């Protein structure tokens, strides 16, 4: 279509260019864009449906409450893995969240970005966020060796690895939340005679809590599904007892699933499919919670 | 600029108040410098972690190279248990397949979100795409072995393919990095000033021409950074390739065969019985250091690209 055919009525909609979208090329292009947008969702649906069907026979109480069983593969359960994942999440959060928030607050409220050491921290954080998870596993192995723990696969090691892994995620999202708090709130507090720290603690941080919570939950949902660093730390694929303390051996749901992927017995494959649905429910639940918090509590100033 | 700021805790303004005309901090409180020190130490921890990674990797690697010549480690000899060449080749193969999937689909999703979707649609669609990133890689690996290879590739497409193969691992890996590329590319596309679009539309271009010939070139360095970050994710991803790509060193051009990648090698070595300090155990760290250096270089490229695209406007 040439410009001459554009009528006065169309010129109002010029801002979108939609009126000129009606030739074959741009319709094909739009369909391609639609396809790429929904391809991922399609895969996700196929994944969930296919896994749920193959695990359908195993959605029973044994799945959640039994330990894994070599004698009765059709009654094997993931109690140790589910409890282990929850324990690992708890200790990961205890280590990573306070550290991450403190680092983010320093970088946003106190750091002078002209200083070389603050710039070093900045660049370094961007790098850490993209370091492969498996390398954090190697680091945690070294940390455990330095601390003098010879036993493999204990709660402490797993929590250290996962905390190191999600620390950059928490720092980056917390910084964004803190940065979104308007300058006026800080200025008002400072004008009343509060110090920078008083302003941060009493005004900035409370205003940023929804954003921080969202980032923390997303970080934890990443930690709960991660298996690579835990494989490095030698977490056992099967345990028949609950975790009891920081030094107790532990397994995790992703590790148990990983252990079953190479199994040739049909009953174990069904159990793994059912366990995957349990893991996905946990993770998608956390994601939904994060989105809910973001939508419900997000303020626009 | 930095010469204006004198040293000491009490005098410099925080990032929240750059260039404020008067010192609003009032009287100094000794407790606050302690708090500030604690916060600074937390932030420095990230630097400590990086040096920790390097230190943790270096020592076993030195021991490793005392036993094995670097020429053997960096060779492409499949029969050598210590060579890294076949592992790198397999990693590149799976990454290339992943990018073939993720770059067009991720960019397509990004272009739709930034150029076509209404603000309300974007609010729903963006988190939906990002859900893909929330699925654990163990689950993707299981999906590759249980569905993609037997049902899709063998059954539906009737390919002659081995049970464990790089093709299905790469395809699923690609799906996993779609949100990484889509999300970052969308940021870059959205950052293109509205005036450029309006100019293009005023010249009589339609939305497709505007998107492909004006917005995409203008956001190119940001889009490139998104792709590079996706690449680095694909190289470092472990569980999918460990489960689905196979555990045999195999130097081949055929993606239908099973191959062992760098991360797959690390996961299976760590899971196996290798006494600490043995050469095969130290080999793990040598491969880990190689992987770390490769991803580090890629990340530096990505950060440089992002910096360039931020400065463009």
Coordinates of C-alpha atoms in Angstrom, one line a residue:
Chain A
X1 CA 0.0 0.0 0.0
X2 CA 1.3 3.4 -0.8
X3 CA 1.1 6.4 1.4
X4 CA -1.4 8.0 -1.0
X5 CA -4.1 5.5 0.0
X6 CA -3.8 6.3 3.7
X7 CA -7.0 8.3 4.5
X8 CA -7.5 10.9 7.1
X9 CA -9.1 8.3 9.4
X10 CA -5.9 6.1 9.2
X11 CA -3.6 8.9 10.0
X12 CA -4.9 8.9 13.6
X13 CA -3.7 5.3 13.9
X14 CA -0.3 6.1 12.3
X15 CA 1.4 5.7 15.6
X16 CA 1.0 1.9 15.5
X17 CA 1.4 1.2 11.8
X18 CA -1.2 -1.4 12.2
X19 CA -3.2 -0.2 9.2
X20 CA -0.3 -1.2 6.9
X21 CA 0.1 -4.7 8.3
X22 CA -2.2 -6.4 5.9
X23 CA 0.1 -7.8 3.3
X24 CA 1.2 -11.4 3.2
X25 CA 4.8 -10.7 4.4
X26 CA 3.8 -9.0 7.6
X27 CA 1.0 -11.4 8.4
X28 CA 3.5 -14.3 8.1
X29 CA 5.9 -12.3 10.3
X30 CA 3.2 -11.8 12.9
X31 CA 2.3 -15.5 12.9
X32 CA 6.0 -16.3 13.3
X33 CA 6.1 -13.9 16.3
X34 CA 3.0 -15.5 17.8
X35 CA 4.5 -19.0 17.3
X36 CA 7.8 -18.1 19.0
X37 CA 5.9 -16.6 21.9
X38 CA 3.7 -19.7 22.4
X39 CA 6.3 -22.3 21.6
X40 CA 7.8 -22.2 25.1
X41 CA 4.3 -22.4 26.6
X42 CA 3.5 -25.4 24.3
X43 CA 6.6 -27.2 25.4
X44 CA 5.8 -26.5 29.1
X45 CA 2.3 -27.9 28.6
X46 CA 3.5 -31.0 26.8
X47 CA 6.2 -31.5 29.5
X48 CA 3.7 -31.3 32.3
X49 CA 1.0 -33.3 30.7
X50 CA 3.3 -36.0 29.5
X51 CA 5.0 -36.3 32.9
X52 CA 1.7 -36.2 34.8
X53 CA 0.4 -39.1 32.6
X54 CA 3.4 -41.3 33.1
X55 CA 3.4 -40.5 36.8
X56 CA -0.4 -40.8 37.2
X57 CA -0.3 -44.2 38.9
X58 CA 2.0 -42.9 41.6
X59 CA 0.1 -39.9 43.0
X60 CA -0.5 -41.6 46.4
X61 CA 0.5 -41.1 50.0
X62 CA 3.6 -43.3 49.6
X63 CA 5.1 -40.8 47.2
X64 CA 5.3 -38.1 49.9
X65 CA 5.7 -40.1 53.1
X66 CA 7.8 -43.2 52.3
X67 CA 11.5 -43.5 51.9
X68 CA 12.9 -44.9 48.7
X69 CA 12.6 -48.6 48.4
X70 CA 14.7 -51.1 46.5
X71 CA 12.4 -54.0 47.4
X72 CA 9.1 -52.4 46.3
X73 CA 9.9 -50.0 43.4
X74 CA 6.2 -49.4 43.0
X75 CA 5.9 -48.0 46.5
X76 CA 9.1 -46.0 46.6
X77 CA 8.7 -42.5 48.0
X78 CA 10.6 -39.2 48.2
X79 CA 10.2 -38.3 51.9
X80 CA 14.0 -37.9 52.3
X81 CA 14.3 -35.7 49.2
X82 CA 11.3 -33.5 49.9
X83 CA 12.4 -32.9 53.6
X84 CA 16.0 -32.5 52.4
X85 CA 15.1 -29.8 49.8
X86 CA 13.1 -27.9 52.5
X87 CA 16.0 -28.1 54.9
X88 CA 18.5 -26.9 52.2
X89 CA 16.1 -24.0 51.3
X90 CA 15.9 -22.9 55.0
X91 CA 19.6 -22.8 55.5
X92 CA 20.3 -21.4 52.1
X93 CA 17.9 -18.6 52.9
X94 CA 19.5 -18.0 56.4
X95 CA 22.9 -17.6 54.8
X96 CA 22.1 -15.8 51.5
X97 CA 19.3 -13.4 52.3
X98 CA 20.9 -11.3 55.1
X99 CA 24.2 -11.2 53.2
X100 CA 22.5 -10.4 49.9
X101 CA 20.4 -7.5 51.3
X102 CA 23.4 -6.1 53.2
X103 CA 25.5 -6.1 50.0
X104 CA 22.7 -4.6 48.0
X105 CA 22.1 -1.8 50.5
X106 CA 25.8 -1.0 50.6
X107 CA 26.0 -0.7 46.8
X108 CA 22.9 1.4 46.5
X109 CA 23.0 3.6 49.5
X110 CA 26.5 3.9 50.7
X111 CA 28.9 3.1 47.9
X112 CA 30.6 5.8 46.0
X113 CA 30.5 4.4 42.4
X114 CA 33.6 6.4 41.5
X115 CA 35.8 4.3 43.7
X116 CA 37.7 1.5 42.0
X117 CA 36.8 -1.1 44.7
X118 CA 33.1 -0.4 44.3
X119 CA 33.4 -0.6 40.5
X120 CA 35.3 -3.9 41.0
X121 CA 32.3 -5.2 43.1
X122 CA 29.9 -4.1 40.4
X123 CA 31.6 -5.8 37.5
X124 CA 32.3 -8.9 39.7
X125 CA 28.6 -9.3 40.6
X126 CA 27.6 -9.3 36.9
X127 CA 30.2 -12.0 36.3
X128 CA 29.1 -14.1 39.3
X129 CA 25.5 -14.1 38.1
X130 CA 26.6 -16.0 35.0
X131 CA 29.1 -18.4 36.5
X132 CA 27.8 -22.0 35.9
X133 CA 26.1 -23.6 38.8
X134 CA 28.5 -26.6 38.7
X135 CA 31.5 -24.3 39.4
X136 CA 29.8 -23.2 42.6
X137 CA 29.7 -26.9 43.5
X138 CA 33.5 -27.1 43.1
X139 CA 33.9 -23.9 45.2
X140 CA 31.7 -25.4 47.9
X141 CA 33.8 -28.6 47.9
X142 CA 36.8 -26.4 48.5
X143 CA 35.1 -24.4 51.2
X144 CA 34.1 -27.5 53.0
X145 CA 37.6 -28.9 52.7
X146 CA 39.0 -25.6 54.1
X147 CA 36.6 -25.7 57.0
X148 CA 37.8 -29.2 57.7
X149 CA 34.6 -31.3 57.0
X150 CA 35.6 -34.5 55.4
X151 CA 32.1 -36.1 55.1
X152 CA 30.4 -35.7 51.8
X153 CA 26.8 -34.7 51.2
X154 CA 25.9 -33.0 54.4
X155 CA 23.4 -30.2 55.0
X156 CA 26.0 -27.5 55.5
X157 CA 27.8 -28.1 52.3
X158 CA 24.7 -28.2 50.2
X159 CA 23.4 -25.0 51.8
X160 CA 26.7 -23.2 51.3
X161 CA 26.7 -24.2 47.6
X162 CA 23.2 -23.0 47.0
X163 CA 23.7 -19.8 49.0
X164 CA 26.7 -18.9 46.9
X165 CA 24.7 -19.7 43.8
X166 CA 21.7 -17.4 44.6
X167 CA 23.6 -14.6 46.3
X168 CA 24.1 -12.7 43.1
X169 CA 20.4 -13.1 42.2
X170 CA 19.3 -11.8 45.6
X171 CA 21.8 -8.8 45.4
X172 CA 20.7 -7.8 41.9
X173 CA 17.0 -8.0 42.6
X174 CA 17.3 -6.2 46.0
X175 CA 19.3 -3.4 44.4
X176 CA 16.5 -2.9 41.8
X177 CA 13.9 -2.8 44.6
X178 CA 16.0 -0.3 46.6
X179 CA 16.7 1.8 43.5
X180 CA 12.9 2.0 42.8
X181 CA 12.3 3.9 46.1
X182 CA 12.0 7.5 45.2
X183 CA 14.6 10.1 46.1
X184 CA 12.0 12.3 47.9
X185 CA 11.5 9.7 50.6
X186 CA 15.2 9.7 51.4
X187 CA 15.5 13.5 51.1
X188 CA 12.6 14.0 53.4
X189 CA 14.1 11.7 56.1
X190 CA 17.6 13.3 55.7
X191 CA 16.1 16.8 55.9
X192 CA 14.6 15.9 59.3
X193 CA 18.1 15.2 60.6
X194 CA 18.2 11.4 60.2
X195 CA 21.5 9.9 59.2
X196 CA 22.0 7.8 56.0
X197 CA 21.7 4.6 58.0
X198 CA 18.6 5.7 59.8
X199 CA 17.0 6.7 56.5
X200 CA 17.9 3.4 55.0
X201 CA 16.7 1.3 57.9
X202 CA 13.5 3.2 58.7
X203 CA 12.4 4.5 55.3
X204 CA 14.1 2.9 52.3
X205 CA 14.2 -0.7 53.3
X206 CA 10.5 -0.9 54.5
X207 CA 9.4 0.6 51.2
X208 CA 11.5 -1.9 49.3
X209 CA 10.3 -5.0 51.1
X210 CA 7.9 -6.3 48.4
X211 CA 10.6 -6.1 45.8
X212 CA 13.1 -7.8 48.1
X213 CA 10.7 -10.5 48.9
X214 CA 9.9 -11.2 45.3
X215 CA 13.6 -11.5 44.4
X216 CA 14.3 -13.7 47.4
X217 CA 11.5 -16.1 46.6
X218 CA 12.7 -16.3 42.9
X219 CA 16.2 -17.0 44.1
X220 CA 15.0 -19.7 46.5
X221 CA 12.9 -21.3 43.8
X222 CA 16.0 -21.5 41.6
X223 CA 17.9 -23.1 44.5
X224 CA 15.3 -25.8 45.2
X225 CA 15.5 -27.1 41.6
X226 CA 19.2 -27.0 41.2
X227 CA 21.0 -30.3 41.2
X228 CA 24.4 -29.7 39.6
X229 CA 26.3 -28.2 42.6
X230 CA 24.8 -30.8 44.9
X231 CA 26.0 -33.6 42.6
X232 CA 29.5 -32.0 42.9
X233 CA 29.2 -32.2 46.7
X234 CA 28.4 -35.8 46.6
X235 CA 24.8 -35.8 47.9
X236 CA 23.5 -39.3 48.1
X237 CA 20.7 -40.3 45.7
X238 CA 19.0 -42.3 48.3
X239 CA 18.7 -42.0 52.0
X240 CA 16.4 -43.7 54.4
X241 CA 16.3 -41.1 57.2
X242 CA 15.3 -37.5 57.8
X243 CA 17.9 -34.7 58.1
X244 CA 18.7 -34.0 61.8
X245 CA 21.2 -31.2 61.9
X246 CA 23.8 -29.2 59.9
X247 CA 26.2 -32.2 59.9
X248 CA 23.6 -34.8 58.9
X249 CA 23.8 -36.4 55.4
X250 CA 21.1 -35.2 53.2
X251 CA 19.5 -35.7 49.8
X252 CA 17.3 -33.4 47.7
X253 CA 14.4 -33.9 45.4
X254 CA 16.3 -33.0 42.2
X255 CA 19.1 -35.4 43.2
X256 CA 16.7 -38.2 43.8
X257 CA 15.1 -37.6 40.4
X258 CA 18.5 -37.5 38.8
X259 CA 19.3 -40.8 40.4
X260 CA 16.2 -42.4 38.9
X261 CA 16.7 -41.1 35.3
X262 CA 19.2 -43.8 34.6
X263 CA 17.1 -46.5 36.1
X264 CA 15.7 -49.1 33.7
X265 CA 12.8 -50.2 35.8
X266 CA 9.4 -48.9 34.7
X267 CA 8.2 -48.4 38.3
X268 CA 11.1 -46.1 39.1
X269 CA 10.4 -44.0 36.0
X270 CA 6.8 -43.6 37.0
X271 CA 8.0 -42.6 40.5
X272 CA 10.4 -40.1 39.0
X273 CA 7.6 -38.6 36.8
X274 CA 5.4 -38.2 39.9
X275 CA 8.3 -36.7 41.8
X276 CA 8.9 -34.2 39.0
X277 CA 5.2 -33.0 39.3
X278 CA 5.8 -32.6 43.1
X279 CA 8.9 -30.5 42.4
X280 CA 7.2 -28.4 39.7
X281 CA 4.3 -27.8 42.1
X282 CA 6.7 -26.5 44.7
X283 CA 8.6 -24.3 42.2
X284 CA 5.7 -23.0 40.3
X285 CA 4.0 -22.3 43.6
X286 CA 6.9 -20.2 44.7
X287 CA 6.9 -18.4 41.4
X288 CA 3.2 -17.7 41.7
X289 CA 3.8 -16.4 45.2
X290 CA 6.5 -14.1 43.9
X291 CA 4.3 -12.7 41.2
X292 CA 1.4 -12.3 43.6
X293 CA 3.6 -10.3 46.0
X294 CA 4.8 -8.2 43.1
X295 CA 1.3 -7.4 41.9
X296 CA -0.3 -7.0 45.3
X297 CA 2.2 -5.0 47.2
X298 CA 4.0 -3.1 44.4
X299 CA 3.6 0.6 45.0
X300 CA 3.8 3.2 42.4
X301 CA 4.9 6.5 43.9
Chain B
X1 CA 35.3 13.9 40.0
X2 CA 36.8 11.5 42.5
X3 CA 39.3 14.1 43.7
X4 CA 36.5 16.1 45.3
X5 CA 35.6 13.3 47.6
X6 CA 37.9 13.0 50.5
X7 CA 38.6 9.8 52.3
X8 CA 36.9 8.7 55.5
X9 CA 33.4 7.5 56.5
X10 CA 31.9 10.8 57.4
X11 CA 32.4 12.9 54.3
X12 CA 31.3 11.1 51.1
X13 CA 27.7 11.0 50.1
X14 CA 25.9 7.7 49.4
X15 CA 24.9 6.7 45.9
X16 CA 21.4 7.8 46.9
X17 CA 22.5 11.4 47.0
X18 CA 25.1 12.1 44.3
X19 CA 26.0 15.7 44.1
X20 CA 23.7 16.9 46.9
X21 CA 24.4 20.6 47.6
X22 CA 24.6 20.4 51.4
X23 CA 25.7 17.8 53.8
X24 CA 22.4 16.4 55.3
X25 CA 24.1 13.8 57.4
X26 CA 24.2 15.8 60.5
X27 CA 26.2 14.7 63.5
X28 CA 28.3 11.6 63.1
X29 CA 27.4 8.5 65.0
X30 CA 30.1 6.0 65.7
X31 CA 27.8 3.0 65.4
X32 CA 27.1 3.9 61.9
X33 CA 30.6 3.4 60.7
X34 CA 30.4 -0.1 62.1
X35 CA 27.2 -0.8 60.2
X36 CA 28.7 0.7 57.1
X37 CA 31.8 -1.6 57.5
X38 CA 29.6 -4.6 57.9
X39 CA 27.6 -3.7 54.8
X40 CA 30.9 -3.1 52.9
X41 CA 32.2 -6.5 53.9
X42 CA 29.0 -8.2 52.7
X43 CA 29.5 -6.5 49.3
X44 CA 33.1 -7.4 49.2
X45 CA 32.2 -11.0 49.7
X46 CA 31.3 -11.3 46.0
X47 CA 34.9 -10.4 45.2
X48 CA 36.1 -12.9 47.8
X49 CA 33.9 -15.6 46.2
X50 CA 35.5 -15.0 42.8
X51 CA 39.0 -15.3 44.2
X52 CA 37.7 -18.3 46.2
X53 CA 36.6 -20.0 43.0
X54 CA 40.0 -19.3 41.3
X55 CA 41.9 -20.4 44.4
X56 CA 39.8 -23.5 44.8
X57 CA 40.4 -24.5 41.2
X58 CA 44.1 -23.6 40.8
X59 CA 45.7 -25.9 43.4
X60 CA 44.3 -29.2 42.1
X61 CA 44.9 -28.0 38.6
X62 CA 48.6 -27.5 39.4
X63 CA 48.8 -31.0 40.8
X64 CA 47.0 -32.3 37.7
X65 CA 49.5 -30.7 35.3
X66 CA 52.3 -32.1 37.3
X67 CA 51.1 -35.6 36.2
X68 CA 49.6 -34.9 32.8
X69 CA 51.2 -32.8 30.1
X70 CA 49.2 -29.8 29.0
X71 CA 49.6 -31.1 25.4
X72 CA 47.6 -34.2 26.4
X73 CA 45.0 -32.3 28.3
X74 CA 44.3 -29.9 25.4
X75 CA 44.4 -32.6 22.7
X76 CA 41.3 -33.9 20.8
X77 CA 42.3 -37.5 21.5
X78 CA 39.1 -39.4 22.3
X79 CA 41.0 -42.4 23.8
X80 CA 42.8 -40.3 26.4
X81 CA 40.9 -40.2 29.7
X82 CA 42.3 -36.7 30.4
X83 CA 41.8 -34.8 27.1
X84 CA 39.4 -31.9 27.2
X85 CA 39.1 -31.4 23.4
X86 CA 36.3 -33.8 22.7
X87 CA 34.4 -32.4 25.7
X88 CA 34.7 -28.9 24.4
X89 CA 33.6 -30.0 20.9
X90 CA 30.5 -31.7 22.4
X91 CA 29.8 -28.6 24.5
X92 CA 30.0 -26.5 21.4
X93 CA 27.7 -28.9 19.5
X94 CA 25.0 -28.9 22.1
X95 CA 25.3 -25.1 22.5
X96 CA 25.0 -24.5 18.8
X97 CA 21.8 -26.6 18.6
X98 CA 20.4 -24.8 21.6
X99 CA 21.1 -21.4 20.0
X100 CA 19.5 -22.5 16.7
X101 CA 16.4 -23.1 18.7
X102 CA 16.6 -20.2 21.2
X103 CA 17.8 -17.3 19.1
X104 CA 14.9 -17.2 16.6
X105 CA 12.3 -18.1 19.1
X106 CA 13.6 -15.8 21.9
X107 CA 14.0 -12.9 19.5
X108 CA 10.5 -13.5 18.1
X109 CA 9.0 -13.5 21.5
X110 CA 11.0 -10.3 22.4
X111 CA 9.9 -8.5 19.3
X112 CA 6.3 -9.4 19.9
X113 CA 6.4 -8.3 23.5
X114 CA 8.2 -5.0 22.8
X115 CA 6.6 -4.0 19.4
X116 CA 3.2 -5.6 19.2
X117 CA 1.8 -6.5 22.6
X118 CA -0.3 -4.0 24.6
X119 CA 0.9 -3.1 28.0
X120 CA -1.7 -5.3 29.5
X121 CA -0.9 -8.3 27.4
X122 CA 2.8 -7.9 28.1
X123 CA 2.1 -8.0 31.8
X124 CA 0.7 -11.5 31.4
X125 CA 2.8 -12.8 28.6
X126 CA 6.3 -11.9 30.0
X127 CA 5.9 -13.9 33.3
X128 CA 4.5 -16.8 31.3
X129 CA 7.6 -16.9 29.1
X130 CA 9.8 -16.6 32.1
X131 CA 8.1 -19.6 33.7
X132 CA 10.2 -21.7 31.3
X133 CA 13.3 -20.5 33.2
X134 CA 11.9 -21.8 36.5
X135 CA 11.7 -25.4 35.4
X136 CA 14.6 -27.3 36.9
X137 CA 17.2 -28.6 34.5
X138 CA 16.8 -32.1 35.9
X139 CA 13.2 -32.0 34.8
X140 CA 14.3 -30.8 31.3
X141 CA 16.8 -33.6 31.2
X142 CA 14.2 -36.2 32.1
X143 CA 11.9 -34.8 29.5
X144 CA 14.6 -35.0 26.8
X145 CA 15.2 -38.7 27.6
X146 CA 11.6 -39.7 28.2
X147 CA 9.8 -37.7 25.5
X148 CA 12.0 -35.8 23.1
X149 CA 14.2 -38.7 22.0
X150 CA 11.7 -41.6 21.9
X151 CA 8.5 -39.9 21.0
X152 CA 9.4 -36.8 19.1
X153 CA 12.7 -37.7 17.3
X154 CA 12.4 -41.5 17.0
X155 CA 8.6 -41.8 16.7
X156 CA 7.3 -38.6 15.1
X157 CA 10.3 -37.6 12.9
X158 CA 11.5 -41.2 12.4
X159 CA 15.2 -40.4 12.9
X160 CA 17.8 -43.0 13.3
X161 CA 19.1 -41.9 16.7
X162 CA 20.8 -43.4 19.7
X163 CA 19.1 -43.4 23.0
X164 CA 21.4 -40.8 24.4
X165 CA 22.2 -38.1 21.9
X166 CA 23.3 -34.5 21.6
X167 CA 20.4 -33.5 19.4
X168 CA 17.6 -33.9 22.0
X169 CA 19.8 -32.4 24.8
X170 CA 20.5 -29.4 22.6
X171 CA 16.9 -28.9 21.6
X172 CA 15.7 -29.0 25.2
X173 CA 18.7 -26.8 26.3
X174 CA 17.5 -24.3 23.7
X175 CA 14.0 -24.3 25.2
X176 CA 15.5 -23.6 28.6
X177 CA 17.4 -20.5 27.4
X178 CA 14.6 -19.0 25.4
X179 CA 13.5 -16.8 28.4
X180 CA 17.0 -15.6 29.0
X181 CA 17.3 -14.3 25.4
X182 CA 13.7 -13.1 25.2
X183 CA 13.8 -11.2 28.4
X184 CA 17.1 -9.4 27.8
X185 CA 16.4 -8.7 24.1
X186 CA 13.0 -7.3 25.1
X187 CA 14.7 -4.8 27.5
X188 CA 17.1 -3.8 24.7
X189 CA 14.3 -3.4 22.1
X190 CA 12.1 -1.4 24.6
X191 CA 15.0 0.9 25.2
X192 CA 15.0 2.1 21.6
X193 CA 13.6 5.6 21.6
X194 CA 10.0 6.0 20.5
X195 CA 11.1 8.8 18.1
X196 CA 12.8 6.2 15.9
X197 CA 9.7 4.2 15.5
X198 CA 7.6 7.2 14.8
X199 CA 10.0 8.4 12.2
X200 CA 9.9 5.0 10.5
X201 CA 6.1 4.8 10.6
X202 CA 5.8 8.4 9.3
X203 CA 7.8 7.3 6.3
X204 CA 5.1 4.8 5.5
X205 CA 6.7 1.7 6.9
X206 CA 4.5 -0.9 8.6
X207 CA 5.2 -2.6 11.9
X208 CA 7.2 -5.4 10.4
X209 CA 9.5 -3.1 8.5
X210 CA 9.8 -0.8 11.5
X211 CA 10.7 -3.8 13.8
X212 CA 13.1 -5.4 11.5
X213 CA 14.8 -2.5 9.9
X214 CA 14.7 0.2 12.5
X215 CA 14.2 -1.1 16.0
X216 CA 16.2 -4.3 15.7
X217 CA 19.4 -2.7 14.2
X218 CA 19.1 0.1 16.8
X219 CA 19.1 -2.4 19.6
X220 CA 21.7 -4.7 18.1
X221 CA 24.3 -4.6 20.8
X222 CA 21.8 -5.2 23.5
X223 CA 20.3 -8.1 21.5
X224 CA 23.8 -9.4 20.9
X225 CA 24.4 -9.3 24.7
X226 CA 21.3 -11.3 25.2
X227 CA 22.4 -14.0 22.8
X228 CA 25.9 -14.1 24.3
X229 CA 24.4 -14.5 27.8
X230 CA 22.2 -17.3 26.5
X231 CA 25.3 -18.9 25.0
X232 CA 27.1 -18.8 28.3
X233 CA 24.0 -20.3 30.1
X234 CA 24.0 -23.1 27.5
X235 CA 27.7 -23.8 27.9
X236 CA 27.4 -24.0 31.7
X237 CA 24.2 -26.0 32.0
X238 CA 24.8 -29.3 33.5
X239 CA 22.0 -31.6 34.3
X240 CA 20.3 -31.7 30.8
X241 CA 23.5 -32.7 29.1
X242 CA 24.5 -35.1 31.8
X243 CA 21.2 -36.9 31.6
X244 CA 20.5 -36.7 27.9
X245 CA 23.7 -36.3 25.9
X246 CA 25.6 -39.4 27.0
X247 CA 28.7 -40.1 29.0
X248 CA 31.1 -41.3 26.4
X249 CA 33.8 -39.0 25.0
X250 CA 33.0 -38.8 21.3
X251 CA 34.5 -36.5 18.8
X252 CA 31.9 -36.5 16.0
X253 CA 29.9 -34.2 13.7
X254 CA 26.8 -36.2 14.0
X255 CA 24.3 -34.8 16.6
X256 CA 22.4 -38.1 16.6
X257 CA 25.2 -39.7 18.5
X258 CA 25.8 -39.5 22.2
X259 CA 28.7 -37.2 23.4
X260 CA 30.0 -36.1 26.7
X261 CA 30.2 -32.3 27.4
X262 CA 32.5 -30.5 29.8
X263 CA 29.7 -30.2 32.5
X264 CA 28.5 -33.8 31.8
X265 CA 32.1 -35.0 32.4
X266 CA 32.3 -33.0 35.7
X267 CA 29.0 -34.3 37.0
X268 CA 29.7 -38.0 36.2
X269 CA 33.3 -37.7 37.6
X270 CA 32.1 -36.1 40.8
X271 CA 29.4 -38.7 41.1
X272 CA 31.8 -41.6 40.5
X273 CA 34.4 -43.2 42.7
X274 CA 37.5 -41.0 42.4
X275 CA 39.6 -40.7 45.5
X276 CA 40.4 -37.0 46.4
X277 CA 43.8 -36.0 45.1
X278 CA 44.0 -38.7 42.4
X279 CA 44.8 -37.5 38.9
X280 CA 41.3 -38.3 37.7
X281 CA 39.9 -36.3 40.5
X282 CA 42.2 -33.3 39.7
X283 CA 41.1 -33.7 36.1
X284 CA 37.7 -32.6 37.3
X285 CA 39.1 -29.3 38.5
X286 CA 41.1 -28.8 35.3
X287 CA 37.9 -29.2 33.2
X288 CA 36.1 -26.9 35.7
X289 CA 38.8 -24.2 35.4
X290 CA 38.5 -24.5 31.6
X291 CA 34.8 -24.1 31.8
X292 CA 35.1 -21.1 34.2
X293 CA 37.6 -19.3 32.0
X294 CA 35.4 -19.9 28.9
X295 CA 32.3 -18.5 30.6
X296 CA 34.2 -15.7 32.1
X297 CA 35.5 -14.5 28.7
X298 CA 32.0 -14.8 27.3
X299 CA 30.5 -12.8 30.2
X300 CA 33.0 -10.1 29.8
X301 CA 32.0 -9.8 26.2
X302 CA 28.4 -9.6 27.2
X303 CA 29.0 -7.0 29.8
X304 CA 30.9 -4.9 27.3
X305 CA 28.1 -5.2 24.8
X306 CA 25.5 -4.1 27.4
X307 CA 27.6 -1.1 28.4
X308 CA 27.7 -0.1 24.7
X309 CA 24.0 -0.3 24.2
X310 CA 23.2 1.6 27.4
X311 CA 25.5 4.5 26.2
X312 CA 23.9 4.7 22.8
X313 CA 20.8 6.6 24.0

